[in-house]
Short mmCIF file of C-alpha atoms and ligand atoms in Angstrom, two decimals:
data_model
loop_
_atom_site.label_atom_id
_atom_site.label_comp_id
_atom_site.label_asym_id
_atom_site.label_seq_id
_atom_site.Cartn_x
_atom_site.Cartn_y
_atom_site.Cartn_z
CA UNK A 1 147.95 185.86 83.99
CA UNK A 2 149.61 184.02 81.16
CA UNK A 3 152.63 185.53 79.41
CA UNK A 4 152.65 185.15 75.65
CA UNK A 5 156.17 186.51 75.38
CA UNK A 6 158.57 187.17 78.20
CA UNK A 7 161.83 188.97 77.63
CA UNK A 8 164.65 188.71 80.13
CA UNK A 9 167.85 190.76 80.17
CA UNK A 10 167.68 191.28 76.43
CA UNK A 11 170.55 193.22 74.89
CA UNK A 12 171.50 194.11 71.35
CA UNK A 13 174.63 195.74 69.99
CA UNK A 14 175.56 196.76 66.49
CA UNK A 15 179.35 196.61 66.60
CA UNK A 16 180.37 198.56 69.71
CA UNK A 17 177.09 200.39 69.86
CA UNK A 18 174.73 198.90 72.42
CA UNK A 19 171.22 199.90 71.41
CA UNK A 20 169.25 197.71 73.84
CA UNK A 21 170.40 197.20 77.42
CA UNK A 22 169.00 194.69 79.86
CA UNK A 23 165.40 194.80 78.66
CA UNK A 24 162.95 192.93 80.85
CA UNK A 25 159.30 192.83 80.06
CA UNK A 26 156.44 190.60 79.11
CA UNK A 27 153.22 190.68 77.17
CA UNK A 28 150.25 188.87 78.67
CA UNK A 29 147.60 187.08 76.69
CA UNK A 30 145.00 189.53 75.43
CA UNK A 31 147.03 192.53 76.50
CA UNK A 32 147.59 195.62 74.38
CA UNK A 33 150.99 197.16 75.09
CA UNK A 34 152.13 200.39 73.46
CA UNK A 35 155.82 201.23 73.26
CA UNK A 36 156.63 204.93 73.08
CA UNK A 37 159.89 206.86 73.05
CA UNK A 38 162.07 209.18 71.00
CA UNK A 39 163.44 208.26 67.62
CA UNK A 40 166.57 206.16 68.08
CA UNK A 41 165.59 204.86 71.52
CA UNK A 42 165.54 201.25 70.27
CA UNK A 43 161.82 200.57 69.75
CA UNK A 44 162.15 199.02 66.28
CA UNK A 45 165.21 197.05 67.30
CA UNK A 46 163.24 195.61 70.21
CA UNK A 47 160.43 194.45 67.89
CA UNK A 48 162.96 193.15 65.38
CA UNK A 49 164.68 191.16 68.12
CA UNK A 50 161.34 189.74 69.25
CA UNK A 51 160.56 188.44 65.78
CA UNK A 52 164.19 187.50 65.17
CA UNK A 53 164.76 189.84 62.25
CA UNK A 54 167.73 190.81 64.43
CA UNK A 55 169.74 188.40 66.50
CA UNK A 56 169.82 189.58 70.12
CA UNK A 57 173.32 189.87 71.65
CA UNK A 58 172.18 188.48 74.97
CA UNK A 59 169.24 187.56 77.13
CA UNK A 60 166.22 185.36 76.70
CA UNK A 61 162.99 185.47 74.76
CA UNK A 62 160.60 183.05 76.39
CA UNK A 63 157.63 181.89 74.39
CA UNK A 64 155.30 179.32 75.87
CA UNK A 65 157.84 178.47 78.52
CA UNK A 66 160.82 177.98 76.20
CA UNK A 67 163.74 180.25 75.43
CA UNK A 68 163.55 180.57 71.68
CA UNK A 69 167.15 181.80 71.57
CA UNK A 70 168.31 178.32 72.57
CA UNK A 71 170.10 176.81 69.58
CA UNK A 72 167.93 173.76 69.55
CA UNK A 73 164.69 175.69 69.46
CA UNK A 74 162.63 175.65 66.28
CA UNK A 75 162.48 179.32 65.37
CA UNK A 76 160.27 178.70 62.34
CA UNK A 77 157.37 177.49 64.40
CA UNK A 78 157.88 180.45 66.72
CA UNK A 79 157.91 183.03 63.93
CA UNK A 80 154.68 181.65 62.50
CA UNK A 81 153.03 182.72 65.72
CA UNK A 82 153.97 186.39 65.31
CA UNK A 83 152.16 188.80 63.03
CA UNK A 84 154.11 191.86 61.98
CA UNK A 85 152.92 195.14 60.52
CA UNK A 86 155.55 197.61 59.36
CA UNK A 87 155.57 201.32 58.69
CA UNK A 88 156.09 200.63 54.98
CA UNK A 89 153.28 198.12 54.32
CA UNK A 90 155.62 195.69 52.47
CA UNK A 91 152.78 194.33 50.30
CA UNK A 92 153.57 192.19 47.27
CA UNK A 93 152.94 194.72 44.50
CA UNK A 94 152.44 192.10 41.78
CA UNK A 95 149.69 190.33 43.75
CA UNK A 96 146.14 191.52 44.24
CA UNK A 97 144.73 192.21 47.69
CA UNK A 98 143.32 188.73 48.19
CA UNK A 99 146.53 186.99 47.14
CA UNK A 100 148.56 189.20 49.41
CA UNK A 101 146.61 187.63 52.26
CA UNK A 102 146.71 184.10 50.81
CA UNK A 103 150.35 183.51 49.85
CA UNK A 104 151.77 183.23 53.38
CA UNK A 105 148.98 180.95 54.54
CA UNK A 106 149.58 178.53 51.68
CA UNK A 107 153.39 178.66 51.81
CA UNK A 108 154.03 178.82 55.51
CA UNK A 109 150.94 177.30 57.09
CA UNK A 110 150.35 174.79 54.26
CA UNK A 111 146.69 175.69 54.09
CA UNK A 112 144.73 174.82 50.96
CA UNK A 113 144.09 177.71 48.59
CA UNK A 114 140.39 177.45 49.32
CA UNK A 115 140.81 177.60 53.07
CA UNK A 116 143.35 180.41 52.76
CA UNK A 117 140.97 182.48 50.64
CA UNK A 118 138.17 181.97 53.10
CA UNK A 119 140.41 183.07 55.98
CA UNK A 120 141.75 186.03 53.99
CA UNK A 121 138.23 187.24 53.22
CA UNK A 122 137.27 186.99 56.85
CA UNK A 123 140.11 189.31 57.87
CA UNK A 124 139.73 191.62 54.89
CA UNK A 125 136.18 192.13 56.18
CA UNK A 126 137.50 192.90 59.64
CA UNK A 127 139.64 195.73 58.22
CA UNK A 128 136.94 196.87 55.79
CA UNK A 129 138.85 195.91 52.63
CA UNK A 130 136.75 192.99 51.37
CA UNK A 131 135.42 195.11 48.51
CA UNK A 132 138.95 195.37 47.11
CA UNK A 133 140.00 191.74 46.73
CA UNK A 134 140.97 192.16 43.08
CA UNK A 135 142.75 195.49 43.42
CA UNK A 136 146.52 195.76 43.14
CA UNK A 137 148.37 197.63 45.89
CA UNK A 138 149.22 200.53 43.56
CA UNK A 139 145.50 201.24 43.15
CA UNK A 140 145.08 201.73 46.90
CA UNK A 141 145.65 204.66 49.22
CA UNK A 142 148.23 204.36 51.98
CA UNK A 143 145.55 203.78 54.59
CA UNK A 144 143.98 201.03 52.50
CA UNK A 145 147.37 199.40 51.93
CA UNK A 146 148.06 199.38 55.63
CA UNK A 147 144.66 197.85 56.34
CA UNK A 148 145.46 195.08 53.83
CA UNK A 149 148.82 194.56 55.52
CA UNK A 150 146.99 194.16 58.83
CA UNK A 151 144.55 191.67 57.25
CA UNK A 152 147.49 189.76 55.79
CA UNK A 153 149.12 189.45 59.20
CA UNK A 154 145.81 188.48 60.84
CA UNK A 155 145.21 185.81 58.18
CA UNK A 156 148.13 183.89 59.67
CA UNK A 157 146.15 183.81 62.93
CA UNK A 158 149.15 184.70 65.09
CA UNK A 159 149.35 184.54 68.88
CA UNK A 160 150.56 188.11 69.02
CA UNK A 161 150.58 191.03 66.60
CA UNK A 162 153.57 193.36 66.48
CA UNK A 163 153.12 196.80 64.95
CA UNK A 164 156.02 199.13 64.21
CA UNK A 165 154.67 202.66 63.75
CA UNK A 166 151.92 201.51 61.41
CA UNK A 167 150.67 205.05 60.77
CA UNK A 168 153.96 206.95 60.49
CA UNK A 169 154.21 206.70 56.70
CA UNK A 170 150.62 207.75 56.11
CA UNK A 171 149.18 211.08 55.03
CA UNK A 172 147.50 212.63 58.06
CA UNK A 173 143.99 212.12 56.68
CA UNK A 174 144.57 208.35 56.55
CA UNK A 175 145.88 207.82 60.04
CA UNK A 176 142.40 207.68 61.54
CA UNK A 177 141.11 204.74 59.48
CA UNK A 178 144.09 202.59 60.45
CA UNK A 179 143.92 203.52 64.13
CA UNK A 180 140.20 202.75 64.09
CA UNK A 181 140.87 199.23 62.81
CA UNK A 182 143.58 198.73 65.43
CA UNK A 183 141.27 199.97 68.15
CA UNK A 184 138.63 197.48 67.06
CA UNK A 185 141.19 194.68 67.09
CA UNK A 186 142.30 195.69 70.57
CA UNK A 187 138.71 195.23 71.69
CA UNK A 188 138.60 191.63 70.43
CA UNK A 189 141.11 190.28 72.92
CA UNK A 190 143.95 190.07 70.40
CA UNK A 191 147.41 190.33 71.99
CA UNK A 192 149.11 193.40 70.54
CA UNK A 193 152.51 195.05 70.95
CA UNK A 194 152.45 198.42 69.23
CA UNK A 195 155.23 200.94 68.70
CA UNK A 196 153.50 204.25 68.10
CA UNK A 197 153.85 208.02 68.08
CA UNK A 198 150.10 208.40 68.41
CA UNK A 199 149.84 209.35 72.06
CA UNK A 200 146.07 209.78 72.16
CA UNK A 201 145.68 206.33 70.66
CA UNK A 202 148.16 204.83 73.13
CA UNK A 203 146.32 206.46 75.99
CA UNK A 204 142.99 205.14 74.80
CA UNK A 205 143.71 201.55 73.75
CA UNK A 206 146.62 200.28 75.78
CA UNK A 207 146.47 198.23 78.91
CA UNK A 208 150.08 199.17 79.54
CA UNK A 209 152.53 201.71 78.17
CA UNK A 210 156.26 201.14 77.96
CA UNK A 211 158.48 204.21 77.63
CA UNK A 212 161.88 203.56 76.10
CA UNK A 213 164.82 205.91 76.33
CA UNK A 214 168.34 205.25 75.02
CA UNK A 215 167.91 201.50 74.81
CA UNK A 216 166.34 200.91 78.19
CA UNK A 217 162.81 200.74 79.51
CA UNK A 218 162.77 203.93 81.51
CA UNK A 219 159.25 203.50 82.82
CA UNK A 220 156.20 201.37 82.30
CA UNK A 221 152.72 201.42 83.70
CA UNK A 222 149.04 201.91 83.08
CA UNK A 223 148.32 204.60 80.48
CA UNK A 224 146.70 206.90 83.07
CA UNK A 225 149.82 206.69 85.20
CA UNK A 226 152.33 207.21 82.39
CA UNK A 227 150.46 210.04 80.73
CA UNK A 228 148.96 211.81 83.75
CA UNK A 229 151.45 211.04 86.46
CA UNK A 230 154.83 209.95 85.07
CA UNK A 231 157.41 209.17 87.75
CA UNK A 232 160.62 209.56 85.76
CA UNK A 233 162.02 212.91 84.72
CA UNK A 234 162.83 211.63 81.22
CA UNK A 235 159.24 210.43 80.73
CA UNK A 236 158.02 213.89 81.70
CA UNK A 237 160.47 215.50 79.28
CA UNK A 238 159.44 213.21 76.43
CA UNK A 239 155.73 213.79 76.99
CA UNK A 240 156.24 217.54 77.20
CA UNK A 241 157.88 217.42 73.77
CA UNK A 242 155.28 215.20 72.12
CA UNK A 243 151.89 216.05 73.63
P1 ADP B 301 163.62 203.64 67.13
O1 ADP B 301 162.80 202.60 66.43
O2 ADP B 301 163.24 203.84 68.56
O3 ADP B 301 163.65 204.94 66.39
P2 ADP B 301 165.85 201.96 66.38
O4 ADP B 301 165.61 200.67 67.06
O5 ADP B 301 165.52 202.05 64.94
O6 ADP B 301 165.13 203.12 67.20
O7 ADP B 301 167.37 202.35 66.53
C1 ADP B 301 168.05 202.35 67.77
C2 ADP B 301 169.51 202.62 67.52
O8 ADP B 301 170.09 201.51 66.83
C3 ADP B 301 169.80 203.83 66.65
O9 ADP B 301 170.94 204.47 67.16
C4 ADP B 301 170.08 203.24 65.30
O10 ADP B 301 170.93 204.05 64.56
C5 ADP B 301 170.74 201.92 65.65
N1 ADP B 301 170.52 200.89 64.63
C6 ADP B 301 169.33 200.33 64.30
N2 ADP B 301 169.47 199.40 63.34
C7 ADP B 301 170.82 199.33 63.07
C8 ADP B 301 171.61 198.54 62.20
N3 ADP B 301 171.06 197.61 61.39
N4 ADP B 301 172.94 198.75 62.20
C9 ADP B 301 173.50 199.67 63.01
N5 ADP B 301 172.80 200.44 63.87
C10 ADP B 301 171.47 200.29 63.91
MG1 MG B 302 161.60 202.74 64.73
#
């Protein structure tokens, strides 16, 4: 198996408060990994460290054989390879749907506008939003906005997609359409690291589930094992509370 990202002994503190402690894990090419755990357990911080929105306090993030936390490493080329989808869509409200998916390609990847539009349309089709290319974000429902945000990230053709609770800000009736798109993506061989509260979804789509508790990985394993036969007491407690 080929690791896309390998994390070794990663730690992160805010002041005196250590929120990630000695995190070791990796994501293999084509793998779908779901991260679950209580609020405050460090899930978002872990994703934010992986895409360098936060500077880790210690440890290594190895991408294609190189520690990207080495000073001499080119973090820009690394970050281009990560797609990120947030809870709060973060669309550009003054741009239409198509442009939302074009801007990054032109600015960061230096693609021509024509090529970028073609790529954007391809991924807007994947998420079922190609009929809305001229719409502005404010004209869309939350579920539609999130699907555009996914298409925008996919348009950058990243090596790995990171999702941080992509359905948590949605009205319940819109959760399904976003999970459906993510499920379809999971079936295409895309490498995905997903923080989610949707346990049924995690059970169904993930190759591996990582349970975080108080800044450490308390347990990880196949979804059947984690959900049906958890080893750790704190995993059992968490699942009892959420299922
Ligand atoms: P989760 O995503 O699992 O809910 P977070 O990663 O958001 O957890 O937070 C983990 C811990 O780190 C929490 O105690 C939170 O208050 C703290 N934390 C997160 N971001 C910051 C920050 N920018 N400054 C200080 N503390 C933070
Ligand atoms: Mg979070």
